[in-house]
Short mmCIF file of C-alpha atoms and ligand atoms in Angstrom, two decimals:
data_model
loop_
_atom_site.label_atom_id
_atom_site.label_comp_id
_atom_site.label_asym_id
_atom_site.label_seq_id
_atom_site.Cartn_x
_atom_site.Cartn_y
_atom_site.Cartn_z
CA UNK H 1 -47.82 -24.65 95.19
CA UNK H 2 -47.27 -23.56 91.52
CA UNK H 3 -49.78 -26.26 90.72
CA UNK H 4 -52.82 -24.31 92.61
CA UNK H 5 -51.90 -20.71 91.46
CA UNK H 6 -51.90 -22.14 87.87
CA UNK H 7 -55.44 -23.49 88.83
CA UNK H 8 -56.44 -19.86 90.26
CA UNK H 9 -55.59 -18.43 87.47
CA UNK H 10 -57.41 -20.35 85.09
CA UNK H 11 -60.49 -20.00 87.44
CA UNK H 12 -59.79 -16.16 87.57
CA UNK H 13 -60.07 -16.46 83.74
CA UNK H 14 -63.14 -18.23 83.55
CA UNK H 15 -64.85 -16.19 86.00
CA UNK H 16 -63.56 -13.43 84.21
CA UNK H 17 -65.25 -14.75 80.56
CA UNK H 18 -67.90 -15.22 82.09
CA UNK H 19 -68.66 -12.04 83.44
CA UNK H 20 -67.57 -10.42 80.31
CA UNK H 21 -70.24 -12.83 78.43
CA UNK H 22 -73.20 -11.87 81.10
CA UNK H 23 -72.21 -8.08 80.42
CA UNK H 24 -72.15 -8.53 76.73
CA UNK H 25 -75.48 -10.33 77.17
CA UNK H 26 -77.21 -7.46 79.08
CA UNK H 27 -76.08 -5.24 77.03
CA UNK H 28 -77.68 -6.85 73.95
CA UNK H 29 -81.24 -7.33 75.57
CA UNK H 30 -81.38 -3.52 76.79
CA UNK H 31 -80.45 -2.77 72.77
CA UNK H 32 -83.09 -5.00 72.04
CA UNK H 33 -85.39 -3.91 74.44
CA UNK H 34 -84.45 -0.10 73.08
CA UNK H 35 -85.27 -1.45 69.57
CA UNK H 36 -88.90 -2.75 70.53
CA UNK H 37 -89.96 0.19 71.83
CA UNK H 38 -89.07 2.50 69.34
CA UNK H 39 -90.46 0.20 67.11
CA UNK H 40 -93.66 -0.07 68.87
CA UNK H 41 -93.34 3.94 69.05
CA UNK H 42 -93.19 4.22 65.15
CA UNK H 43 -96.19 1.46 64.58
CA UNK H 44 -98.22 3.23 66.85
CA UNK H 45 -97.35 6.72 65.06
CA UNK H 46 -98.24 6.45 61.41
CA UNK H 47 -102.21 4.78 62.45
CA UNK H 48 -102.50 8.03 64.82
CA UNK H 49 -101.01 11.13 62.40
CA UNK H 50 -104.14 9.73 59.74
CA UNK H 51 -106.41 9.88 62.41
CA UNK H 52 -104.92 13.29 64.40
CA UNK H 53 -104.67 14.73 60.56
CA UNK H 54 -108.35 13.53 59.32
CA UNK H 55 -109.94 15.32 62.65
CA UNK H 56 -108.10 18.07 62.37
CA UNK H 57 -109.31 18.51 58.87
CA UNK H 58 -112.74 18.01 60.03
CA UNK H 59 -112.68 20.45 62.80
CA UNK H 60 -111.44 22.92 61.08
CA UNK H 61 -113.97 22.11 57.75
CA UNK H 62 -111.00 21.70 54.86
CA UNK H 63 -112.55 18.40 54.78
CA UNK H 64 -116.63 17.32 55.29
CA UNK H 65 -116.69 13.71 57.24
CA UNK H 66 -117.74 11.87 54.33
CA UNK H 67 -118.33 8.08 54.69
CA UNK H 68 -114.76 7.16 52.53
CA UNK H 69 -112.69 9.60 54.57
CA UNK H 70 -114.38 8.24 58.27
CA UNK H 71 -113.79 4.75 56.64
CA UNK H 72 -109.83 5.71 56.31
CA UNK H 73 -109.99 6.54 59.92
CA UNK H 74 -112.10 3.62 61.11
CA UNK H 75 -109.27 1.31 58.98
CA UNK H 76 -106.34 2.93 61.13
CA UNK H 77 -108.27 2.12 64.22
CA UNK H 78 -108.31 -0.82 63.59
CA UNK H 79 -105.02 -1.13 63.07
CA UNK H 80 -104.73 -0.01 66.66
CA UNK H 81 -106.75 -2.59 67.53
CA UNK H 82 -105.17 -5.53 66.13
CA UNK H 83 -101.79 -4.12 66.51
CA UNK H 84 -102.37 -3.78 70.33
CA UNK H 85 -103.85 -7.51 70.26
CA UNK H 86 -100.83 -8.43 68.52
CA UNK H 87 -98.32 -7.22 71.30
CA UNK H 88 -100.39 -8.72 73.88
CA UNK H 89 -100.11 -12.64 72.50
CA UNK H 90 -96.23 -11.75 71.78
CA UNK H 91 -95.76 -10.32 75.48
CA UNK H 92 -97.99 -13.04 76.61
CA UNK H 93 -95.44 -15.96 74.62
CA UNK H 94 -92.39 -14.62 75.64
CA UNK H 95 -93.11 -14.73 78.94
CA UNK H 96 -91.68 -17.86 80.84
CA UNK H 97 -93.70 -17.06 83.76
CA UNK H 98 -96.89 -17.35 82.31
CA UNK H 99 -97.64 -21.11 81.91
CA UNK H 100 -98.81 -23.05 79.01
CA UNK H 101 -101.92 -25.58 79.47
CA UNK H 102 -100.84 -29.08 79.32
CA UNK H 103 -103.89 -30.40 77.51
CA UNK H 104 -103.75 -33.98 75.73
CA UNK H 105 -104.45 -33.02 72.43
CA UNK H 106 -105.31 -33.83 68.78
CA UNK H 107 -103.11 -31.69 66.55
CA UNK H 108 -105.87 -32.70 63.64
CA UNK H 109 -108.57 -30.88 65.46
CA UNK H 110 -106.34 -27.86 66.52
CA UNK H 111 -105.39 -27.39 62.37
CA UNK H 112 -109.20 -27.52 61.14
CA UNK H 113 -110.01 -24.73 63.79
CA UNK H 114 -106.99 -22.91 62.29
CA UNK H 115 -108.26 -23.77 58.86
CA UNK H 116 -112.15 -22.86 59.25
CA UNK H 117 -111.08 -19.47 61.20
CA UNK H 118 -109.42 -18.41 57.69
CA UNK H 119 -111.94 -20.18 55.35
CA UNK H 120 -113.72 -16.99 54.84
CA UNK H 121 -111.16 -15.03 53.36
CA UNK H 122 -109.50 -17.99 51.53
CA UNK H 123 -113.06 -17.83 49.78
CA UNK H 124 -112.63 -14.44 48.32
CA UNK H 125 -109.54 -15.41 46.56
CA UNK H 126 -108.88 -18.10 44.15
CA UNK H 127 -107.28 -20.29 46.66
CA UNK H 128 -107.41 -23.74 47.06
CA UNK H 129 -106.61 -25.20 50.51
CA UNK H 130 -105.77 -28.96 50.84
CA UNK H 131 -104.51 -30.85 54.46
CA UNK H 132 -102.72 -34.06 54.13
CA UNK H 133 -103.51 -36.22 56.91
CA UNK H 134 -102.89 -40.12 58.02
CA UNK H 135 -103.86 -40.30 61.04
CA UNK H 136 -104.73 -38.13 64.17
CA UNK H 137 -101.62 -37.23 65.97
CA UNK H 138 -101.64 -37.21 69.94
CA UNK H 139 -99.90 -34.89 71.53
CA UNK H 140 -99.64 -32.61 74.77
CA UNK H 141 -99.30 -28.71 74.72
CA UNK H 142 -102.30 -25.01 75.10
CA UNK H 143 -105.05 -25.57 72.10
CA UNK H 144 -105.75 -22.04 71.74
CA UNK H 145 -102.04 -21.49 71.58
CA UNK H 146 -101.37 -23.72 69.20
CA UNK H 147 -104.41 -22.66 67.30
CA UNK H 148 -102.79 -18.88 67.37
CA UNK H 149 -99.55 -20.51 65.39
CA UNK H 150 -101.19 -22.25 62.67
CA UNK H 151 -103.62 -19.07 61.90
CA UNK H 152 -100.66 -16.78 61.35
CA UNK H 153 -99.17 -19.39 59.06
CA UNK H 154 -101.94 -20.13 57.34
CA UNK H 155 -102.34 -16.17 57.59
CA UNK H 156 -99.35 -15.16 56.00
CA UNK H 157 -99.93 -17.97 53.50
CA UNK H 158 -103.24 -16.49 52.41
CA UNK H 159 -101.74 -12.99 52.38
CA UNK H 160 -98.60 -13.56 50.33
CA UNK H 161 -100.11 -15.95 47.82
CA UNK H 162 -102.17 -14.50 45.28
CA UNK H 163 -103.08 -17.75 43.23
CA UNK H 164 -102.75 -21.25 43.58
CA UNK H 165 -102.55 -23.18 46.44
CA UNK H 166 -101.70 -23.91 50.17
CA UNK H 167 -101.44 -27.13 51.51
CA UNK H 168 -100.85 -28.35 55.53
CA UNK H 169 -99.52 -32.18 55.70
CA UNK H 170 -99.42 -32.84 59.43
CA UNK H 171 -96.59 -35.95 59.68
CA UNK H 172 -95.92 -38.06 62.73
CA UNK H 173 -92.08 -39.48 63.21
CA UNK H 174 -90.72 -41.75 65.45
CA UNK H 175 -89.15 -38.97 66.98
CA UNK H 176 -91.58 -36.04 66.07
CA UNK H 177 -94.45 -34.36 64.92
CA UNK H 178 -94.26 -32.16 61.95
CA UNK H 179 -96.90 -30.07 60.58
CA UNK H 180 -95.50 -28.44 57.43
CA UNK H 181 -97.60 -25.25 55.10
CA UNK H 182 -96.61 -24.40 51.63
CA UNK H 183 -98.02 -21.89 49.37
CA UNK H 184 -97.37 -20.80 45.95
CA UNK H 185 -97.00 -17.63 46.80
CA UNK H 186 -94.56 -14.62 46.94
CA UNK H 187 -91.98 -16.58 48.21
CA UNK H 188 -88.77 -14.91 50.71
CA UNK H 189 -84.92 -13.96 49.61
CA UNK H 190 -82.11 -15.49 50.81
CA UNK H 191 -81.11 -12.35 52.30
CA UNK H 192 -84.56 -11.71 53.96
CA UNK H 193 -84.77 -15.06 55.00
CA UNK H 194 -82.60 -15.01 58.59
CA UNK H 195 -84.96 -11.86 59.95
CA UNK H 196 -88.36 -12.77 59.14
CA UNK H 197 -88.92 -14.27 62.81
CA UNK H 198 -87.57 -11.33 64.45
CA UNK H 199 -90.36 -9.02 65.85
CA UNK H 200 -91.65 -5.94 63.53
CA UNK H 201 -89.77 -7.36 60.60
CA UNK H 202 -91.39 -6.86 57.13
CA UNK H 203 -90.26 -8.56 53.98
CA UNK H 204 -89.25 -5.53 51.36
CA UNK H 205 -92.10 -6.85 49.17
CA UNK H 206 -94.74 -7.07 52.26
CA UNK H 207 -94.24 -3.30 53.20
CA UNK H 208 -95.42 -1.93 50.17
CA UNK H 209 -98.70 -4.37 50.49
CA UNK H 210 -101.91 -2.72 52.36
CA UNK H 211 -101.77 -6.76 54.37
CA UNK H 212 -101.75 -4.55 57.62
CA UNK H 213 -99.51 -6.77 59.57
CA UNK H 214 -97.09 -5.17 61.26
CA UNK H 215 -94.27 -8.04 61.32
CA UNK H 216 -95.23 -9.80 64.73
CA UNK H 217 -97.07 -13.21 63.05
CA UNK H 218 -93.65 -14.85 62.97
CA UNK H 219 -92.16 -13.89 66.74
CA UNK H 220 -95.54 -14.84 68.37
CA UNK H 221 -95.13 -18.18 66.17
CA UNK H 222 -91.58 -19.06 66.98
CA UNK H 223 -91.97 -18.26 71.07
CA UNK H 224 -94.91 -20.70 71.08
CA UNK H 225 -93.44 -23.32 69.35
CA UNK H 226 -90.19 -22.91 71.80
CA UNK H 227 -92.40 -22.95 74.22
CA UNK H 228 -93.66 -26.14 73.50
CA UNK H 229 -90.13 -27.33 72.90
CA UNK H 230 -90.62 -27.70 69.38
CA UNK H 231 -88.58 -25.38 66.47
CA UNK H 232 -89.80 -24.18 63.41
CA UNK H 233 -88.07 -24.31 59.66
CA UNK H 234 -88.50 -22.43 56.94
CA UNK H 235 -87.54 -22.82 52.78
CA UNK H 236 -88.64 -20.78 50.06
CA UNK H 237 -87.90 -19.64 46.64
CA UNK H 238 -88.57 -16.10 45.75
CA UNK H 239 -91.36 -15.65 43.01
CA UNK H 240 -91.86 -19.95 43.56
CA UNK H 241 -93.41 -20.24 47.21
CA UNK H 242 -92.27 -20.99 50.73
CA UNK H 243 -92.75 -24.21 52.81
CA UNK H 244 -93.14 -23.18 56.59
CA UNK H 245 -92.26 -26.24 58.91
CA UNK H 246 -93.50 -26.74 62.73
CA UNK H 247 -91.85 -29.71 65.04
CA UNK H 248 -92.70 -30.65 67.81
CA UNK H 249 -91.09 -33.59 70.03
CA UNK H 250 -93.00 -36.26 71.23
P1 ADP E 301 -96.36 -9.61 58.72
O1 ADP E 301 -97.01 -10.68 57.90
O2 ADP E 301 -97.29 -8.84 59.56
O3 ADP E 301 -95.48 -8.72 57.89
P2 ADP E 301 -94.85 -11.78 60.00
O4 ADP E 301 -94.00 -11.75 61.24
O5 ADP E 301 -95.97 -12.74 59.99
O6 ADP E 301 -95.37 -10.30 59.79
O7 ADP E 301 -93.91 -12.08 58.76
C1 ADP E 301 -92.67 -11.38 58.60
C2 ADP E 301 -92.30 -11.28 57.13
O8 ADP E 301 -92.00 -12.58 56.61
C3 ADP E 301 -93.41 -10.77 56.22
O9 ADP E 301 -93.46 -9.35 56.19
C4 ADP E 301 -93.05 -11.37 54.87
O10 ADP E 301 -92.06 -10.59 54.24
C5 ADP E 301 -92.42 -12.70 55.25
N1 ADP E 301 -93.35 -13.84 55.13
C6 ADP E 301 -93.95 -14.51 56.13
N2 ADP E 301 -94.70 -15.52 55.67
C7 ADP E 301 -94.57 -15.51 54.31
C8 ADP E 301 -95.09 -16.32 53.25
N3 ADP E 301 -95.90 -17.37 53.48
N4 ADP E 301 -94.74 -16.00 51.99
C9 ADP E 301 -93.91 -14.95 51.74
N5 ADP E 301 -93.37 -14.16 52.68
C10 ADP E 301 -93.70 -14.43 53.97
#
């Protein structure tokens, strides 16, 4: 008899931590859900009081429309643009519902699409951009998907290297599949370092550039890779470069 109330009670407890955990849980995804959109709210605000200001001004003839002032507006617009493309492709891999194609794949192929879709601006800069490759690597998972992970690396890269170089080596494991990107670039604090995958967060140093991200490259990465059960890595050295690893099990 003592036996099973002891037993009870140490189900009561668990049941107990467990609600307590689920509560906890909730609680944390409606703060983060809170967070998005007023973060969403405040990205969406500073594009729109240039425009709203710039029309204004026009309308009532402070200002005349000259091509430089409609090309400040037609840059915000952009902006928009991109920034509303941006949200859809996070939305769109954080969803579990919506399914990933399971194509058989060469991850070669999907990295020189990534690479040739940024060749043009790599161009304009003194950039040099190498990929180390074996073999071709096999492997199943959504080609445009995967092509949207290695053009924000190779993105951010680009954008927070100013000379030098940036180099893909795409290694296959007994175990896994690792593409890895360096640069020479800017490179990432320690302190910075645990939040640059969260959504809208900017690196102190990227803020003050005119890159026009607005801090979603990274989230859209990581829930793609997690969705293709793989993880990704990061190390860097501020002022040396950072090293941006993809895996992938086989
Ligand atoms: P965005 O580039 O639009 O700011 P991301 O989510 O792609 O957004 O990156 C988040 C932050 O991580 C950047 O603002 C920047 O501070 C840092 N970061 C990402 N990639 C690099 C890189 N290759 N070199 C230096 N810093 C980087």
């Amino acid at each position: 008899q003592r036996i099973t109330l002891t037993e009870r009670e140490t189900e009561v407890e668990e049941v107990g931590r467990a609600l307590n955990f689920l509560a906890d849980t909730l609680q944390q995804q409606k703060r983060l859900r809170k967070n998005l959109t007023a973060d969403v709210a405040h990205e969406l605000r500073t594009p729109l009081t240039t425009i709203q200001s710039h029309i204004e001004a026009f309308q009532d003839g402070v200002w005349e429309a000259t091509p430089d002032k409609l090309q400040v507006c037609h840059d915000q617009v952009i902006r928009l643009v991109q920034l509303i493309s941006d949200l859809e492709k996070l939305s769109a891999a954080e969803n579990p519902m919506i399914q990933l194609r399971q194509e058989s794949l060469i991850l070669n192929h999907v990295i020189h699409d990534s690479v040739n879709s940024i060749a043009a601006q790599l161009e304009k800069q003194s950039l040099s951009l190498t990929v180390h490759e074996d073999a071709e690597v096999f492997m199943t998972g959504d080609y445009e998907r995967l092509v949207q992970v290695f053009v924000n690396l190779l993105n951010n890269a680009y954008k927070y290297t100013k000379e030098g170089r940036i180099e893909v080596w795409i290694t296959e494991e007994p175990s896994e599949i690792k593409v890895t990107i360096t640069d020479t670039g800017l490179g990432i604090s320690p302190e910075e370092l645990p939040f640059i995958y969260e959504r809208f967060y900017r690196g102190e140093k990227s803020r003050n550039r005119k890159t026009g991200g607005a801090g979603i490259g990274l989230a859209i990465v990581k829930a793609i890779v997690e969705a293709h059960g793989g993880k990704v890595a990061v190390q860097s050295i501020l002022g040396k470069g950072s090293d941006f690893s993809v895996y992938f099990p086989k």
